[in-house]
Amino acid sequence: MPRNMLRHFLRIVAPVVFVGSLLLFSAPSAHAATVGPKSHYLALGDSLAYGFQPDLDFSHGYAEDFYADLKNHGTSSYANLGCPGETSTSMINGGCTFSVLRKFPYIGSQLNAAVIYLKLNPGRVSPVTLDIGANDMLPDINKSSCTVDPKWPTDLAQMDTNLQQVILPKLSAAMTVNGQRTGDLLLMNYYYPYQNLCPTLLPYIQLFNQHLAADASGYATIVDVFTPFGGAATPNPNICSDTWMCSIFKDIHAKSAGYRVIANAFEQTAGY
């Protein structure tokens, strides 16, 4: 990849994860992770689901790590539809920024591809993991001035609508066979990579994750990623050890060690 193209790629894709934090509580949803693992595992989301790293190692994401654990429980197939740069809107309508990088080929939107995959494998897919929403809110954050754009509430409401009215209901319906839920749907919230740079934005991140929890209610189980990444403490040394923020890349994505932390959070929440 040419150097100037790589710089452009990193500048656009890096924000995918920007926001992160756990809601400060972990309320159980109506569909807790109780179905258990099946033969197929489906990973959905943005660059974290994809496993992006700025050193161009895309093979050590949390989905790969989680799948390695699931294989010990009988899961034998893994499909990763994650797309770097995905927003909740592009997940519904298509147009992911870096669709050319997809690990699993499909045409159209990620949501439609996921529904098709689930319908082609009825009752055989569990778990389904999802991380989405950070790119919806990232354009509202100015990390240079540590300020938030006034349109934050509007964009947050749009994310809620996309998750509550489209994404989660469609996934849930596709995971229901003969009136029975046949798989576990796990939605993660995010660590906060700018925690040492803009700690004053933490209340906004907490609000973001609280919305994710509310959106998940009745459809998915929230996975706590914020706490194992160091929680709300500032300064947070985990940001340097688990992400690329303190490297020459100054990149918000997880390192391989950080992806292992995320995978562990999924494993613990699933309880398999």
Coordinates of C-alpha atoms in Angstrom, one line a residue:
M1 CA 0.0 0.0 0.0
P2 CA 1.5 3.4 -1.0
R3 CA 2.6 5.5 2.0
N4 CA 0.2 8.4 1.2
M5 CA -2.6 6.0 0.8
L6 CA -1.8 4.3 4.1
R7 CA -1.8 7.7 5.9
H8 CA -5.2 8.5 4.4
F9 CA -6.4 5.0 5.4
L10 CA -5.3 5.4 9.0
R11 CA -6.6 8.9 9.3
I12 CA -10.1 7.8 8.3
V13 CA -10.3 4.4 9.8
A14 CA -8.7 5.2 13.2
P15 CA -11.7 6.9 14.6
V16 CA -13.9 3.9 14.3
V17 CA -13.5 3.1 17.9
F18 CA -13.1 6.5 19.3
V19 CA -15.6 6.6 21.9
G20 CA -15.6 4.0 24.5
S21 CA -16.5 3.4 27.8
L22 CA -18.7 1.1 29.7
L23 CA -21.8 2.2 31.2
L24 CA -21.2 2.3 34.8
F25 CA -23.6 -0.5 35.5
S26 CA -24.4 -3.7 33.7
A27 CA -28.1 -4.4 33.6
P28 CA -29.2 -7.7 32.3
S29 CA -31.3 -7.7 29.1
A30 CA -34.3 -9.8 28.4
H31 CA -32.2 -12.0 26.2
A32 CA -29.2 -13.0 28.4
A33 CA -26.5 -15.2 26.9
T34 CA -28.1 -18.5 27.8
V35 CA -28.5 -20.4 24.5
G36 CA -24.9 -21.4 24.3
P37 CA -22.4 -21.8 21.5
K38 CA -23.5 -23.5 18.2
S39 CA -21.6 -24.6 15.2
H40 CA -21.3 -21.2 13.7
Y41 CA -20.0 -17.9 15.1
L42 CA -20.9 -14.6 13.4
A43 CA -18.9 -11.4 14.1
L44 CA -20.4 -8.0 13.1
G45 CA -19.4 -4.4 13.5
D46 CA -16.7 -1.8 12.7
S47 CA -12.9 -1.9 12.8
L48 CA -12.8 -3.5 16.2
A49 CA -14.8 -6.5 15.0
Y50 CA -12.6 -6.5 11.9
G51 CA -9.5 -6.5 14.1
F52 CA -7.7 -3.5 12.6
Q53 CA -4.3 -2.5 13.8
P54 CA -2.1 0.3 12.3
D55 CA 0.8 -2.0 11.7
L56 CA -1.5 -3.7 9.2
D57 CA -1.8 -6.9 11.2
F58 CA -5.4 -7.7 10.8
S59 CA -5.3 -11.3 12.0
H60 CA -5.3 -10.8 15.8
G61 CA -8.7 -9.2 16.5
Y62 CA -11.0 -10.0 19.4
A63 CA -13.2 -12.1 17.1
E64 CA -10.3 -14.4 16.2
D65 CA -9.5 -14.7 19.8
F66 CA -13.1 -15.4 20.8
Y67 CA -13.4 -18.0 18.1
A68 CA -10.3 -19.8 19.4
D69 CA -12.1 -20.1 22.7
L70 CA -15.4 -21.1 21.1
K71 CA -13.7 -24.0 19.2
N72 CA -13.2 -25.6 22.6
H73 CA -17.0 -25.6 22.9
G74 CA -17.8 -27.2 19.6
T75 CA -18.0 -24.2 17.3
S76 CA -16.4 -25.1 14.0
S77 CA -17.2 -22.2 11.6
Y78 CA -16.5 -18.4 11.9
A79 CA -17.7 -15.6 9.6
N80 CA -16.5 -12.0 10.2
L81 CA -18.6 -9.4 8.4
G82 CA -17.0 -6.5 10.3
C83 CA -16.1 -3.4 8.1
P84 CA -13.6 -0.7 9.1
G85 CA -15.4 2.7 9.2
E86 CA -18.9 1.2 9.6
T87 CA -21.6 3.4 11.2
S88 CA -25.0 2.2 12.3
T89 CA -26.4 4.0 9.3
S90 CA -24.0 2.4 6.8
M91 CA -24.6 -1.0 8.5
I92 CA -28.2 -0.6 7.4
N93 CA -27.9 1.1 4.1
G94 CA -24.4 0.0 2.9
G95 CA -21.6 2.3 1.9
C96 CA -19.0 1.3 4.5
T97 CA -15.8 3.3 3.9
F98 CA -13.4 0.5 3.6
S99 CA -15.6 -2.4 2.3
V100 CA -12.7 -3.6 0.1
L101 CA -11.0 -4.8 3.3
R102 CA -13.8 -7.2 4.3
K103 CA -12.6 -10.6 5.5
F104 CA -15.9 -12.2 4.4
P105 CA -17.2 -11.3 1.0
Y106 CA -20.7 -10.0 0.6
I107 CA -22.7 -7.6 -1.5
G108 CA -24.8 -4.8 0.0
S109 CA -25.1 -3.8 3.6
Q110 CA -23.6 -5.6 6.5
L111 CA -27.0 -6.0 8.2
N112 CA -28.6 -7.6 5.1
A113 CA -25.6 -9.9 4.7
A114 CA -25.9 -10.9 8.4
V115 CA -29.6 -11.6 8.1
I116 CA -29.0 -13.8 5.0
Y117 CA -26.2 -15.6 6.8
L118 CA -28.5 -16.3 9.8
K119 CA -31.3 -17.5 7.6
L120 CA -29.0 -19.8 5.6
N121 CA -28.0 -21.4 8.9
P122 CA -31.2 -21.5 10.9
G123 CA -30.6 -22.4 14.5
R124 CA -26.9 -23.0 14.0
V125 CA -25.4 -19.6 14.8
S126 CA -24.4 -18.6 18.3
P127 CA -23.1 -16.4 19.4
V128 CA -23.4 -13.3 17.3
T129 CA -21.1 -10.4 18.5
L130 CA -21.6 -6.8 17.6
D131 CA -19.8 -3.5 18.1
I132 CA -21.3 -0.5 16.4
G133 CA -22.0 3.2 17.1
A134 CA -18.6 4.8 17.8
N135 CA -18.3 6.1 14.2
D136 CA -21.8 7.7 14.6
M137 CA -20.5 9.9 17.3
L138 CA -16.9 10.5 16.4
P139 CA -17.4 13.4 14.1
D140 CA -18.9 15.3 17.0
I141 CA -15.7 15.0 19.1
N142 CA -12.8 17.5 18.8
K143 CA -9.9 15.9 20.6
S144 CA -7.7 18.9 20.0
S145 CA -10.0 21.2 22.1
C146 CA -11.7 18.4 24.0
T147 CA -15.1 19.7 23.1
V148 CA -18.3 18.2 21.8
D149 CA -20.3 19.4 18.8
P150 CA -23.9 20.7 19.7
K151 CA -25.4 18.1 17.3
W152 CA -24.2 15.3 19.7
P153 CA -27.8 14.7 21.0
T154 CA -29.2 14.5 17.5
D155 CA -26.6 12.0 16.3
L156 CA -27.0 10.0 19.5
A157 CA -30.8 9.8 18.9
Q158 CA -30.2 8.7 15.3
M159 CA -27.9 5.9 16.6
D160 CA -30.6 4.8 19.0
T161 CA -33.2 4.7 16.3
N162 CA -30.9 2.6 14.0
L163 CA -30.2 0.1 16.8
Q164 CA -33.6 0.0 18.4
Q165 CA -35.8 0.0 15.3
V166 CA -33.7 -1.7 12.7
I167 CA -30.4 -3.4 13.5
L168 CA -31.2 -5.3 16.7
P169 CA -34.8 -6.2 15.8
K170 CA -33.7 -7.6 12.5
L171 CA -30.9 -9.6 14.0
S172 CA -33.1 -10.9 16.7
A173 CA -35.8 -11.9 14.3
A174 CA -33.3 -13.7 12.1
M175 CA -32.0 -15.6 15.2
T176 CA -35.5 -16.8 16.0
V177 CA -36.7 -20.1 14.6
N178 CA -40.3 -21.4 15.2
G179 CA -40.8 -18.7 17.9
Q180 CA -37.6 -19.7 19.8
R181 CA -34.5 -17.6 20.1
T182 CA -31.7 -19.9 18.9
G183 CA -28.6 -17.8 19.5
D184 CA -26.9 -15.3 21.9
L185 CA -26.5 -11.7 20.7
L186 CA -23.7 -9.9 22.4
L187 CA -23.3 -6.1 22.0
M188 CA -20.1 -4.5 23.4
N189 CA -19.5 -1.0 24.6
Y190 CA -16.2 0.7 24.2
Y191 CA -13.1 1.6 26.1
Y192 CA -12.1 5.3 25.9
P193 CA -8.8 5.7 24.0
Y194 CA -8.7 9.5 24.7
Q195 CA -9.0 9.1 28.4
N196 CA -5.6 10.5 29.2
L197 CA -5.9 13.2 26.6
C198 CA -9.5 14.4 27.1
P199 CA -10.7 13.2 30.5
T200 CA -13.4 15.9 30.6
L201 CA -15.3 14.1 27.9
L202 CA -15.8 11.0 30.1
P203 CA -19.4 12.0 31.0
Y204 CA -20.3 12.0 27.3
I205 CA -18.7 8.6 26.8
Q206 CA -20.7 7.3 29.8
L207 CA -23.9 8.7 28.2
F208 CA -23.0 7.0 24.9
N209 CA -22.6 3.6 26.6
Q210 CA -25.7 4.1 28.7
H211 CA -27.6 4.5 25.4
L212 CA -26.0 1.4 24.0
A213 CA -27.3 -0.5 27.1
A214 CA -30.8 0.9 26.7
D215 CA -30.8 0.1 23.0
A216 CA -29.7 -3.5 23.7
S217 CA -32.5 -4.1 26.2
G218 CA -34.7 -7.0 25.0
Y219 CA -32.4 -7.9 22.2
A220 CA -28.8 -8.3 23.3
T221 CA -26.5 -8.7 26.3
I222 CA -24.1 -5.9 26.9
V223 CA -20.4 -6.8 27.2
D224 CA -18.3 -4.7 29.5
V225 CA -15.1 -3.7 27.8
F226 CA -14.5 -0.4 29.6
T227 CA -13.7 -1.9 33.0
P228 CA -11.0 -4.4 32.0
F229 CA -9.4 -1.5 30.0
G230 CA -8.9 0.4 33.2
G231 CA -12.2 1.8 34.0
A232 CA -12.7 5.5 34.7
A233 CA -9.4 6.1 36.4
T234 CA -7.3 9.0 35.0
P235 CA -4.5 8.6 34.1
N236 CA -5.2 5.2 32.7
P237 CA -2.1 3.1 32.0
N238 CA -4.1 0.5 30.2
I239 CA -4.5 2.9 27.3
C240 CA -0.8 2.6 26.6
S241 CA -0.5 -1.1 27.2
D242 CA -3.7 -2.2 25.4
T243 CA -4.0 0.4 22.5
W244 CA -1.7 2.1 20.0
M245 CA -2.3 5.5 21.5
C246 CA 1.2 5.8 23.0
S247 CA 3.0 4.4 20.0
I248 CA 4.4 6.2 17.0
F249 CA 1.0 5.6 15.3
K250 CA -1.0 7.5 18.0
D251 CA -3.8 5.2 17.0
I252 CA -6.9 4.4 19.0
H253 CA -7.3 0.8 18.0
A254 CA -6.4 -2.1 20.3
K255 CA -3.1 -3.9 20.2
S256 CA -3.2 -7.7 20.1
A257 CA -3.1 -7.6 23.9
G258 CA -6.0 -5.3 23.9
Y259 CA -8.0 -7.5 21.6
R260 CA -7.3 -10.4 23.9
V261 CA -8.8 -8.3 26.8
I262 CA -12.0 -7.7 24.7
A263 CA -12.2 -11.4 23.8
N264 CA -11.9 -12.2 27.5
A265 CA -14.8 -9.8 28.2
F266 CA -17.0 -11.6 25.6
E267 CA -16.0 -15.0 27.1
Q268 CA -16.8 -14.0 30.6
T269 CA -20.2 -12.4 29.7
A270 CA -21.2 -15.3 27.5
G271 CA -20.3 -17.7 30.3
Y272 CA -19.7 -20.6 28.1

